[in-house]
Structures are given as structure tokens and as C-alpha cells.
Tab-separated table of C-alpha atoms in Angstrom:
chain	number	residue	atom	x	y	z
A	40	UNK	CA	24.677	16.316	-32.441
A	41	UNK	CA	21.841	18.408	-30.189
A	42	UNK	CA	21.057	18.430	-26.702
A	43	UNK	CA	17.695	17.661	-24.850
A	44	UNK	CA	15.552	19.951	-24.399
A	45	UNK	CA	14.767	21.830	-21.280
A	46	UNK	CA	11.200	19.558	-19.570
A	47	UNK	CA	7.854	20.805	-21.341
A	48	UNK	CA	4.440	20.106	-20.606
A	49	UNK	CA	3.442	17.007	-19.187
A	50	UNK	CA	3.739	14.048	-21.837
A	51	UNK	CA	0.141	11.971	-22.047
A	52	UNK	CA	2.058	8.926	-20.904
A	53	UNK	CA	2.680	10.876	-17.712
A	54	UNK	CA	-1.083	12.524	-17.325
A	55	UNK	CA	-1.956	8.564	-17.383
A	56	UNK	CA	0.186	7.917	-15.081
A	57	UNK	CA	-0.685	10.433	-12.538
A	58	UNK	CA	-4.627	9.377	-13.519
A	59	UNK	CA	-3.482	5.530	-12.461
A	60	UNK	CA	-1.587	6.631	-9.008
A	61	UNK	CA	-4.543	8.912	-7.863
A	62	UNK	CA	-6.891	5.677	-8.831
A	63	UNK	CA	-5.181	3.382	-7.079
A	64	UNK	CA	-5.011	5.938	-3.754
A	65	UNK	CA	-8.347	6.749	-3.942
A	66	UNK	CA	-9.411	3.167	-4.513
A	67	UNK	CA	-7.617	2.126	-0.904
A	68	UNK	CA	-8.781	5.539	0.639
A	69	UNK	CA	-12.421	3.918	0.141
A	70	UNK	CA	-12.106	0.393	1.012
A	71	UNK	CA	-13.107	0.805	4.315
A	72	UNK	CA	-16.028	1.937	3.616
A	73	UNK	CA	-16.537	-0.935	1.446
A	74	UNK	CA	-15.472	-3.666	3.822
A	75	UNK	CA	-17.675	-2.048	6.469
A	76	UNK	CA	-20.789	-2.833	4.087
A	77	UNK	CA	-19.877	-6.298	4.401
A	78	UNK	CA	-20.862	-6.968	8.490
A	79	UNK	CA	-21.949	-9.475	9.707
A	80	UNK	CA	-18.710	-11.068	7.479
A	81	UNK	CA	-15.654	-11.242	9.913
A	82	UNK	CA	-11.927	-9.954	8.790
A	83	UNK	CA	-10.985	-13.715	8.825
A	84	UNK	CA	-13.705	-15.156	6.664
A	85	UNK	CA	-13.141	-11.486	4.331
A	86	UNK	CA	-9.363	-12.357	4.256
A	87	UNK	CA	-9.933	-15.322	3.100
A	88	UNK	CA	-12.306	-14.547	0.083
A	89	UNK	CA	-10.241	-12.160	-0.883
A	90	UNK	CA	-7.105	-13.775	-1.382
A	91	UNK	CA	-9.189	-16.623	-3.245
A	92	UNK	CA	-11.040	-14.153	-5.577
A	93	UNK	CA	-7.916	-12.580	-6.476
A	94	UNK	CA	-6.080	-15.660	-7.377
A	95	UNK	CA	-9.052	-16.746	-9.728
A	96	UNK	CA	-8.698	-12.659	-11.235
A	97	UNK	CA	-5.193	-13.447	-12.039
A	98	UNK	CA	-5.495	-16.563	-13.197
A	99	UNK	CA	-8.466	-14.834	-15.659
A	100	UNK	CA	-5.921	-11.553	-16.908
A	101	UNK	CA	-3.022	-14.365	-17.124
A	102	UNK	CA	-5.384	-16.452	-19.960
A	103	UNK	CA	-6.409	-12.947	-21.204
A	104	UNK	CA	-3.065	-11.477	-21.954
A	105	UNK	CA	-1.527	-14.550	-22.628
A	106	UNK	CA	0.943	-14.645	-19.505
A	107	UNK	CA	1.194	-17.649	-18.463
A	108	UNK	CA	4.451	-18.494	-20.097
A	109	UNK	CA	6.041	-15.266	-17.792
A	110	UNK	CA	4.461	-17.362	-14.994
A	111	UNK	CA	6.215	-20.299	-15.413
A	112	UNK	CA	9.839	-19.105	-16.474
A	113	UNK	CA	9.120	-17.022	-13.097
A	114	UNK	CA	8.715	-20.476	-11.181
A	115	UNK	CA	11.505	-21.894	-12.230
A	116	UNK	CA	13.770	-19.629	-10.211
A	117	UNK	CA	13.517	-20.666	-6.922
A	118	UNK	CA	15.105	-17.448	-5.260
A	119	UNK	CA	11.887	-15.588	-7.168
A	120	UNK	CA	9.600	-17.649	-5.581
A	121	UNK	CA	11.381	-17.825	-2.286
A	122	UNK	CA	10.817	-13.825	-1.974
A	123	UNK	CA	7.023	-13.628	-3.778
A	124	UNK	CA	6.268	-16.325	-0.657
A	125	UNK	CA	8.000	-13.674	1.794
A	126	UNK	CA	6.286	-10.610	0.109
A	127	UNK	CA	3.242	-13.175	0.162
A	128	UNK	CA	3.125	-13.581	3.489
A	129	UNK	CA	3.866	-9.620	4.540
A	130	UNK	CA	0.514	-8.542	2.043
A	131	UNK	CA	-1.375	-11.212	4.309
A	132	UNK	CA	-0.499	-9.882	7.305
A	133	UNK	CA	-0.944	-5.767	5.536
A	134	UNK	CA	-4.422	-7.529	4.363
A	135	UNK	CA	-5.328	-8.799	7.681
A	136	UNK	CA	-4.098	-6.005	9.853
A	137	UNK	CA	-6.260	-3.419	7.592
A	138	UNK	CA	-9.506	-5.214	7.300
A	139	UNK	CA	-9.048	-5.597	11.210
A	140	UNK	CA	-9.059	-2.202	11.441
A	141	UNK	CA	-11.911	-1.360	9.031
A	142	UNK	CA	-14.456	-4.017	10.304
A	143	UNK	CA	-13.752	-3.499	14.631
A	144	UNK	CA	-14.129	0.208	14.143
A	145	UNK	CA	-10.255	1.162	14.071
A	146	UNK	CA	-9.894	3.001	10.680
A	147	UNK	CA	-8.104	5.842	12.390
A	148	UNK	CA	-5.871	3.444	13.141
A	149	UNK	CA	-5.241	2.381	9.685
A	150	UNK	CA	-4.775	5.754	8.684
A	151	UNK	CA	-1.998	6.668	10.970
A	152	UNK	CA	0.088	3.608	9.772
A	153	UNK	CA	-0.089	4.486	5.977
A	154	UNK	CA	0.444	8.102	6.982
A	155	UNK	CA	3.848	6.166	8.916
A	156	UNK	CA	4.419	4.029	6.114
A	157	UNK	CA	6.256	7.067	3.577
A	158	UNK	CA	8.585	7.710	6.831
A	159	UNK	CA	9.170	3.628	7.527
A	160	UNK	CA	10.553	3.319	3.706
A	161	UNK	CA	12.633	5.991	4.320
A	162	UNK	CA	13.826	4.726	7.487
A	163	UNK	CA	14.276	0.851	5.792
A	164	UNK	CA	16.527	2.567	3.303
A	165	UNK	CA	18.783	3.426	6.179
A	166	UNK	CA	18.637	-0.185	7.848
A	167	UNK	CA	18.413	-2.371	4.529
A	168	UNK	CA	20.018	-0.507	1.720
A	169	UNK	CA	22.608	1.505	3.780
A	170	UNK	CA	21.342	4.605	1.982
A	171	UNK	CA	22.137	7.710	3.645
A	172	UNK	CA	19.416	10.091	4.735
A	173	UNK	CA	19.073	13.609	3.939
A	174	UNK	CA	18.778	16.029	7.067
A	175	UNK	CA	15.162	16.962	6.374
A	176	UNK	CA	14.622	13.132	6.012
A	177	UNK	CA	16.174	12.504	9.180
A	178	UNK	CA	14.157	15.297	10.764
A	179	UNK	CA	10.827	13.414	9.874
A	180	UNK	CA	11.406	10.503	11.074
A	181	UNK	CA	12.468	11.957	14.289
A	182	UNK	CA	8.930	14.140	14.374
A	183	UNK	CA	7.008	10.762	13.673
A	184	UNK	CA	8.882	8.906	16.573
A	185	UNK	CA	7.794	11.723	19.048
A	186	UNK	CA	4.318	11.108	17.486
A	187	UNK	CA	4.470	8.077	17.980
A	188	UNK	CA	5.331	8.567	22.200
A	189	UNK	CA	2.800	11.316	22.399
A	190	UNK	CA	0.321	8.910	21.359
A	191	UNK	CA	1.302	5.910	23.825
A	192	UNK	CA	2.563	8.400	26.656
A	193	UNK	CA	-1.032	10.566	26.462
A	194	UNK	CA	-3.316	8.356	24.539
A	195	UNK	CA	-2.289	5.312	26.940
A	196	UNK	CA	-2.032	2.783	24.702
A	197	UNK	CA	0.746	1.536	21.741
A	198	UNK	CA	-0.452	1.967	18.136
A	199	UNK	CA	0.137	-1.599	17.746
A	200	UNK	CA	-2.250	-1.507	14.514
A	201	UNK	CA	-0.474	1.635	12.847
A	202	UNK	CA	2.450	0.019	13.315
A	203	UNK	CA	2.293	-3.566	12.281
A	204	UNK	CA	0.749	-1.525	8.791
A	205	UNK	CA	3.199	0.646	8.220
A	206	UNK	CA	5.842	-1.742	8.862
A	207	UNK	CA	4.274	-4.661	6.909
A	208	UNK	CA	3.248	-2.727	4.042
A	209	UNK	CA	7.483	-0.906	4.014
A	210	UNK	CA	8.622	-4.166	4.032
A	211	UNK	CA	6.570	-5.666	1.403
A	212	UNK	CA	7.503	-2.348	-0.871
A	213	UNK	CA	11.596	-3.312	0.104
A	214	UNK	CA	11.178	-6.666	-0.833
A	215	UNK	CA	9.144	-5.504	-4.342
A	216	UNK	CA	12.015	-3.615	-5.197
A	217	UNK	CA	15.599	-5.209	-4.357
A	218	UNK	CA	14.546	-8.918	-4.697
A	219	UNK	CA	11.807	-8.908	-7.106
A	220	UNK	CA	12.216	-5.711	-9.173
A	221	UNK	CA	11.496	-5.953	-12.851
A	222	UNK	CA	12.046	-9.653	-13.297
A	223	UNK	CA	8.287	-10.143	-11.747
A	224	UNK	CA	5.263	-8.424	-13.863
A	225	UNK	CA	2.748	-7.118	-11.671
A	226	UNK	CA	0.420	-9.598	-12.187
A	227	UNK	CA	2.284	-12.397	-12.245
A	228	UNK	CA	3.978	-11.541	-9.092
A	229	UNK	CA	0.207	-11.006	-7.457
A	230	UNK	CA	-0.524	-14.570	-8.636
A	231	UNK	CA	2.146	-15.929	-7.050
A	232	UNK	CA	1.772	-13.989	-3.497
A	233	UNK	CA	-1.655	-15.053	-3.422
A	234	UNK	CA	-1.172	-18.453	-4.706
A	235	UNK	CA	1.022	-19.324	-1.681
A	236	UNK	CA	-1.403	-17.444	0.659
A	237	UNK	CA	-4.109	-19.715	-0.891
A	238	UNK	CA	-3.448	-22.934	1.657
A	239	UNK	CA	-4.078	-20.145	4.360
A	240	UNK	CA	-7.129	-18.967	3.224
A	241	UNK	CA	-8.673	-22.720	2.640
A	242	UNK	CA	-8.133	-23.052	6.206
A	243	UNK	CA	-9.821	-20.040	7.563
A	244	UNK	CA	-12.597	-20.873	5.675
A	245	UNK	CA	-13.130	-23.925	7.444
A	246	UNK	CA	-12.180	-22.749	11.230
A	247	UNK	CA	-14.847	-19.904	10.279
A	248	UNK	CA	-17.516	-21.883	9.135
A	249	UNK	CA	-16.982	-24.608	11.465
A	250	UNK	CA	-17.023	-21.957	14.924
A	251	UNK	CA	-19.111	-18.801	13.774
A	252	UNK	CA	-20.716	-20.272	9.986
A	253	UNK	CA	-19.936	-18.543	6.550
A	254	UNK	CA	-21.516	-16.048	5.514
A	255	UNK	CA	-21.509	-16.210	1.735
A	256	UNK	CA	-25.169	-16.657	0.527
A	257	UNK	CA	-26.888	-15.997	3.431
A	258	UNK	CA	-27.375	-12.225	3.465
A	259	UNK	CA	-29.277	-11.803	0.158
A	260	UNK	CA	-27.977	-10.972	-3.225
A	261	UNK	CA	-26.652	-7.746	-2.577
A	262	UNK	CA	-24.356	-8.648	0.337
A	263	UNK	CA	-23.308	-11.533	-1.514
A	264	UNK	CA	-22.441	-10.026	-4.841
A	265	UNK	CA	-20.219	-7.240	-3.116
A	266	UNK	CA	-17.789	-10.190	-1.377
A	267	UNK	CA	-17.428	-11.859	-4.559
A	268	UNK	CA	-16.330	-8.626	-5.674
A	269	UNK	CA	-13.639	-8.532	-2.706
A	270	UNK	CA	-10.593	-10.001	-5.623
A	271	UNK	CA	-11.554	-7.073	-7.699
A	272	UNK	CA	-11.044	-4.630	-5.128
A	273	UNK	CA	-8.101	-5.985	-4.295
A	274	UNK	CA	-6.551	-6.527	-7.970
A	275	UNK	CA	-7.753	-3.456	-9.788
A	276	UNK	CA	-5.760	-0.713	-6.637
A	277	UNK	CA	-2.769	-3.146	-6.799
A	278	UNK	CA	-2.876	-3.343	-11.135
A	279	UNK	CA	-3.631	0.726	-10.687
A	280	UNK	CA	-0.346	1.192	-8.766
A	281	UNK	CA	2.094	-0.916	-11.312
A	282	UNK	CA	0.616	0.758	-14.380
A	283	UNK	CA	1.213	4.386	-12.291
A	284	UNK	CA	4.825	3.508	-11.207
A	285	UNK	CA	5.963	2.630	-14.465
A	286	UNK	CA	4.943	6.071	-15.873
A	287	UNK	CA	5.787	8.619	-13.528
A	288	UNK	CA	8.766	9.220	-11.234
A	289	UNK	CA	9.340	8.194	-7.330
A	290	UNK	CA	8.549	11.680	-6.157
A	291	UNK	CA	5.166	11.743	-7.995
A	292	UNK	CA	4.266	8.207	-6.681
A	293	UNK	CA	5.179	9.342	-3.130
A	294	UNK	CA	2.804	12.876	-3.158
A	295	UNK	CA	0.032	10.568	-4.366
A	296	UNK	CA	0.211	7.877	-1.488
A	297	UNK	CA	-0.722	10.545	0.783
A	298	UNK	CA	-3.908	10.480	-0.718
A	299	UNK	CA	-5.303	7.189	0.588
A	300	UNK	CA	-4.458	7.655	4.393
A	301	UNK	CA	-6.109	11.357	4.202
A	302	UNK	CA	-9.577	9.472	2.577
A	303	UNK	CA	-9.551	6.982	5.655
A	304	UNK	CA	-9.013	9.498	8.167
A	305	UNK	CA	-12.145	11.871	7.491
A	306	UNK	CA	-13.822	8.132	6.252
A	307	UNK	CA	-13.059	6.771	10.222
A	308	UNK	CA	-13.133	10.637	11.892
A	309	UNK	CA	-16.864	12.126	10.127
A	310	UNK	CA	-18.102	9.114	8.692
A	311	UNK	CA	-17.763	6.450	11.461
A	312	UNK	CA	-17.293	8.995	14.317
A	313	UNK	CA	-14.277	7.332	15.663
A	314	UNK	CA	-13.188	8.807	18.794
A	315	UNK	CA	-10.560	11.461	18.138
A	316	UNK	CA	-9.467	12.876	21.642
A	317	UNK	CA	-7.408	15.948	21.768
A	318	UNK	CA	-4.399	13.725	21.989
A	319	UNK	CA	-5.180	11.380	19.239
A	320	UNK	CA	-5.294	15.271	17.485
A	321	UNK	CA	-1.642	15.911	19.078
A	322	UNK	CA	-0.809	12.366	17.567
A	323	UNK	CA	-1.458	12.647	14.242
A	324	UNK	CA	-0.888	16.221	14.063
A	325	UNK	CA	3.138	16.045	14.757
A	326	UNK	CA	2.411	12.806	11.738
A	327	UNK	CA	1.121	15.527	9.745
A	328	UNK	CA	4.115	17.487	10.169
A	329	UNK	CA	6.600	14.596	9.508
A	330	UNK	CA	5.216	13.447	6.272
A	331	UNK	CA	5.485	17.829	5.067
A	332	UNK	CA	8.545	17.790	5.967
A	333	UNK	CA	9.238	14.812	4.025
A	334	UNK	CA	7.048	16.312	0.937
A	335	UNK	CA	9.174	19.427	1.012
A	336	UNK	CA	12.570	17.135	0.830
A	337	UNK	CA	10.886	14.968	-2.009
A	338	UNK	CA	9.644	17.972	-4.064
A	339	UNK	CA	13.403	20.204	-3.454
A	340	UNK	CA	15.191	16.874	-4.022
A	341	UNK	CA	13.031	16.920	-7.723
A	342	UNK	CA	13.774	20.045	-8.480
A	343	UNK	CA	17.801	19.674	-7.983
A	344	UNK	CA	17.758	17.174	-10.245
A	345	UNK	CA	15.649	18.731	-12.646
A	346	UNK	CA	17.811	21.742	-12.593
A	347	UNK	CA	20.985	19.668	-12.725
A	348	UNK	CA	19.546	17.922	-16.035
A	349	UNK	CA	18.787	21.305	-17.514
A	350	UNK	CA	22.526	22.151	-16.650
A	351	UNK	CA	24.096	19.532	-17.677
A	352	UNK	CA	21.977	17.816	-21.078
A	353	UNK	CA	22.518	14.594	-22.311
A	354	UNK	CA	23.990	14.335	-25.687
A	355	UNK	CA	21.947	13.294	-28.252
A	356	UNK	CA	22.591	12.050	-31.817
């Protein structure tokens, strides 16, 4: 009998893993950009495009890997596909809410809501899963509620945006994990979110192009090549994030999260010149400060139970 050895370098199956998580951050620190590239097209007409395109994607990987069997034994549970219709329908409104915010000139926005959303899981743990919070925990979500004041007391208006992101995009991660979990492959489980968001997006395509027109083919090649590539950028982030999460621990996934809102707030501060008064500074400053806190808890919280392994090995035969 032998013990396990005290944690060594970095196995390759973890160095892939961290290479997937920063991928699929830096991939959604980006979009903006990319879904301000694609003006004159409207959020609404985008939306919808992109939910289509990234059914057809699925439906491509699902012949290509040969899951289509996974689909259907997934289908015939109908509690799965009661929850991938909820989780369906909070993506949509995560979707909607962010191209919103990239496309009207609101990226800061955007950022402050997935720099929210680490503290709003936390805080859902509390409310859904009767978990009990840490005091450093507790302490963050307390700074990020005074943010959150300072920002509608001084700044003079709710961050209705922030807000209906962070929360959307929490409870779409709460609903991946206690009613979906592991019986729902990634890409099955995207196939069937956007397969019931698919009746949605057939009729925003016709209230578009029957008020403002469609915009698919008219722009030249160029414009219309990048919103057929809207599924891809969808997929690829989303595929990114399952391949990471399966590889590396919580704690890693929840450092590397951090680094998508930090790409769309110098994308919507230097790049599109948002306006960034001093207390929009104050705002996401005291933000800043609740999600260190929160790193410091995640990272100490590691390194107790790393140290608790090393104390106490598991037997091995």
C-alpha cells in the first residue's frame, strides 16, 4: 500500500485545460468588437441568426461525432428537457441583453455585469443551494451592493443592463449544474437550448424584415460572411468552456472568467470611448475590489485544501 504523492507540476491535461478556459474568456472578451462590425444589423435580427447558425453547428458536430443517439435518450426525459427550455430561455435573454449592449454603445455596461456575475453565483449559492458563505465571501458581496448604490445614487441611473447579465447568466450557470449536470454533454445540451429558442428566432426574423428589412446579403460579401459566422462565435466560447471545466478545478475556472469582463472594459473604455465619469470610476472601482476579495477567498480556500490533501493522503493500492 503507498500514499499519493504530494501535487507536482502541472499535468498536460491541466495546461489544456487552462489553454481552453483562457480561449473561451478571451473569445467573449472580443465579441463586442465583433458584433460592432456588424451595424447596420440590429441586436434582434443578430439574435436571431445566431441562435439559428448555432443550431445548424450542432446539428453538424452531432453527425460528426456521432451524437445523436445522446440526443435522443436526452429527450426522452422530460424533466431534462423541461430545464434545457428554462436554461434556453435564460441564454436568450444573456444573448439578447449582451448584444444590446455591444451594438447601442453600452459595453461598459456589459462589463460590469460579468464582473457581478462571480459575486451573483456566490450569492445564488446562499438563496438556492442553502450553502453557507465564507466571511470574505460575504464581505464581497456586500462591497458589490454598495457598488452597485454608488452607481444609481451618483451616476443617476440603475444598471438595469449589468444586472439583468449578471443575473441571467448566474442563473443559467445554477441551472447547468443542479438540474442538468453531467447527464447533458455540452453539445447536446446547446442543441437543445437553442432548438427551443429556434421558434423565437423565426419570428424575429420576420417582425425585422417586415418593419426595418434584413440585412443578410445586402452589405457585400464581407459583412455577410461575418453574420453567418455569428453560430461559430457563439459555439466555439461555449464548446471552449466545457472542454476547460472538465480539466481544471472550480477555482481555476473562476480566476479565468475575470478575463472576459476586463477585455470588454478597455474594448468599451479606449476603444469605443464610452463615457466613464468619475463615478462610473467609483462604480466599478469598489466592483474591482469585491471580485479581489473574492479571488483572495478562492485562491486561500485552494490552498487549505491542497494542504489538507498533503496532510491527510489517500490510500492507494
Amino acid at each position: 500500500m503507498s500514499t499519493t504523492s504530494p501535487p507536482g507540476p502541472l499535468s498536460r491535461d491541466a495546461v489544456a485545460g487552462v489553454g481552453y478556459g483562457f480561449g473561451a474568456y478571451l473569445l467573449w472578451g472580443v465579441l463586442p468588437l465583433y458584433f460592432v462590425v456588424l451595424a447596420p444589423t440590429g441586436p434582434w435580427e443578430t439574435l436571431a441568426w445566431r441562435v439559428l447558425l448555432s443550431l445548424a453547428l450542432c446539428a453538424l458536430l452531432l453527425t460528426v461525432t456521432r451524437g445523436w443517439g445522446r440526443l435522443r435518450a436526452i429527450a426522452r426525459s422530460p424533466r431534462l428537457l423541461a430545464w434545457s427550455a428554462v436554461a434556453g430561455v435564460l441564454i436568450y435573454a444573456n444573448w439578447q441583453g449582451f448584444l444590446f449592449a455591444a451594438q447601442t454603445g453600452h459595453v461598459l455596461q456589459a462589463s460590469l455585469g460579468y464582473f457581478i456575475n462571480p459575486i451573483a453565483t456566490v450569492l445564488l449559492a446562499v438563496l438556492a443551494l442553502q450553502e453557507r458563505l465564507r466571511p470574505l465571501q460575504w464581505a464581497a458581496v456586500g462591497i458589490a451592493a454598495v457598488a452597485v448604490v454608488v452607481i444609481v445614487v451618483f451616476y443617476g441611473s440603475i444598471p438595469w443592463l449589468s444586472l439583468l447579465l449578471a443575473g441571467t447568466f448566474a442563473l443559467y450557470g445554477l441551472v447547468k449544474k443542479k438540474h442538468l449536470g453531467h447527464a447533458v454533454d455540452p453539445v447536446s445540451g446547446l442543441t437543445l437550448e437553442t432548438a427551443w429558442l429556434t421558434p423565437i428566432a423565426c419570428v424575429q426574423l420576420l417582425i425585422v424584415g417586415s418593419t426595418t428589412g434584413l440585412t443578410l446579403g445586402h452589405h457585400g460579401a464581407v459583412h455577410t460572411m461575418l453574420l453567418l459566422l455569428a453560430g461559430v462565435a457563439t459555439t466555439v466560447p461555449l464548446l471552449l468552456f466545457a472542454a476547460a471545466s472538465r480539466r481544471v478545478s472550480l477555482t481555476t475556472v473562476g480566476l479565468l472568467q475575470f478575463t472576459a469582463p476586463i477585455l470588454q472594459f478597455l474594448t468599451g473604455a479606449f476603444l469605443l470611448h464610452e463615457e466613464m465619469p468619475i463615478e462610473r470610476w467609483i462604480g466599478f472601482a469598489l466592483v474591482w475590489l469585491a471580485c479581489f476579495v473574492l479571488v483572495v477567498d478562492m485562491v486561500r480556500q485552494s490552498r487549505e485544501r491542497a494542504t489538507r490533501r498533503r496532510a491527510h493522503p489517500v490510500p492507494t493500492v
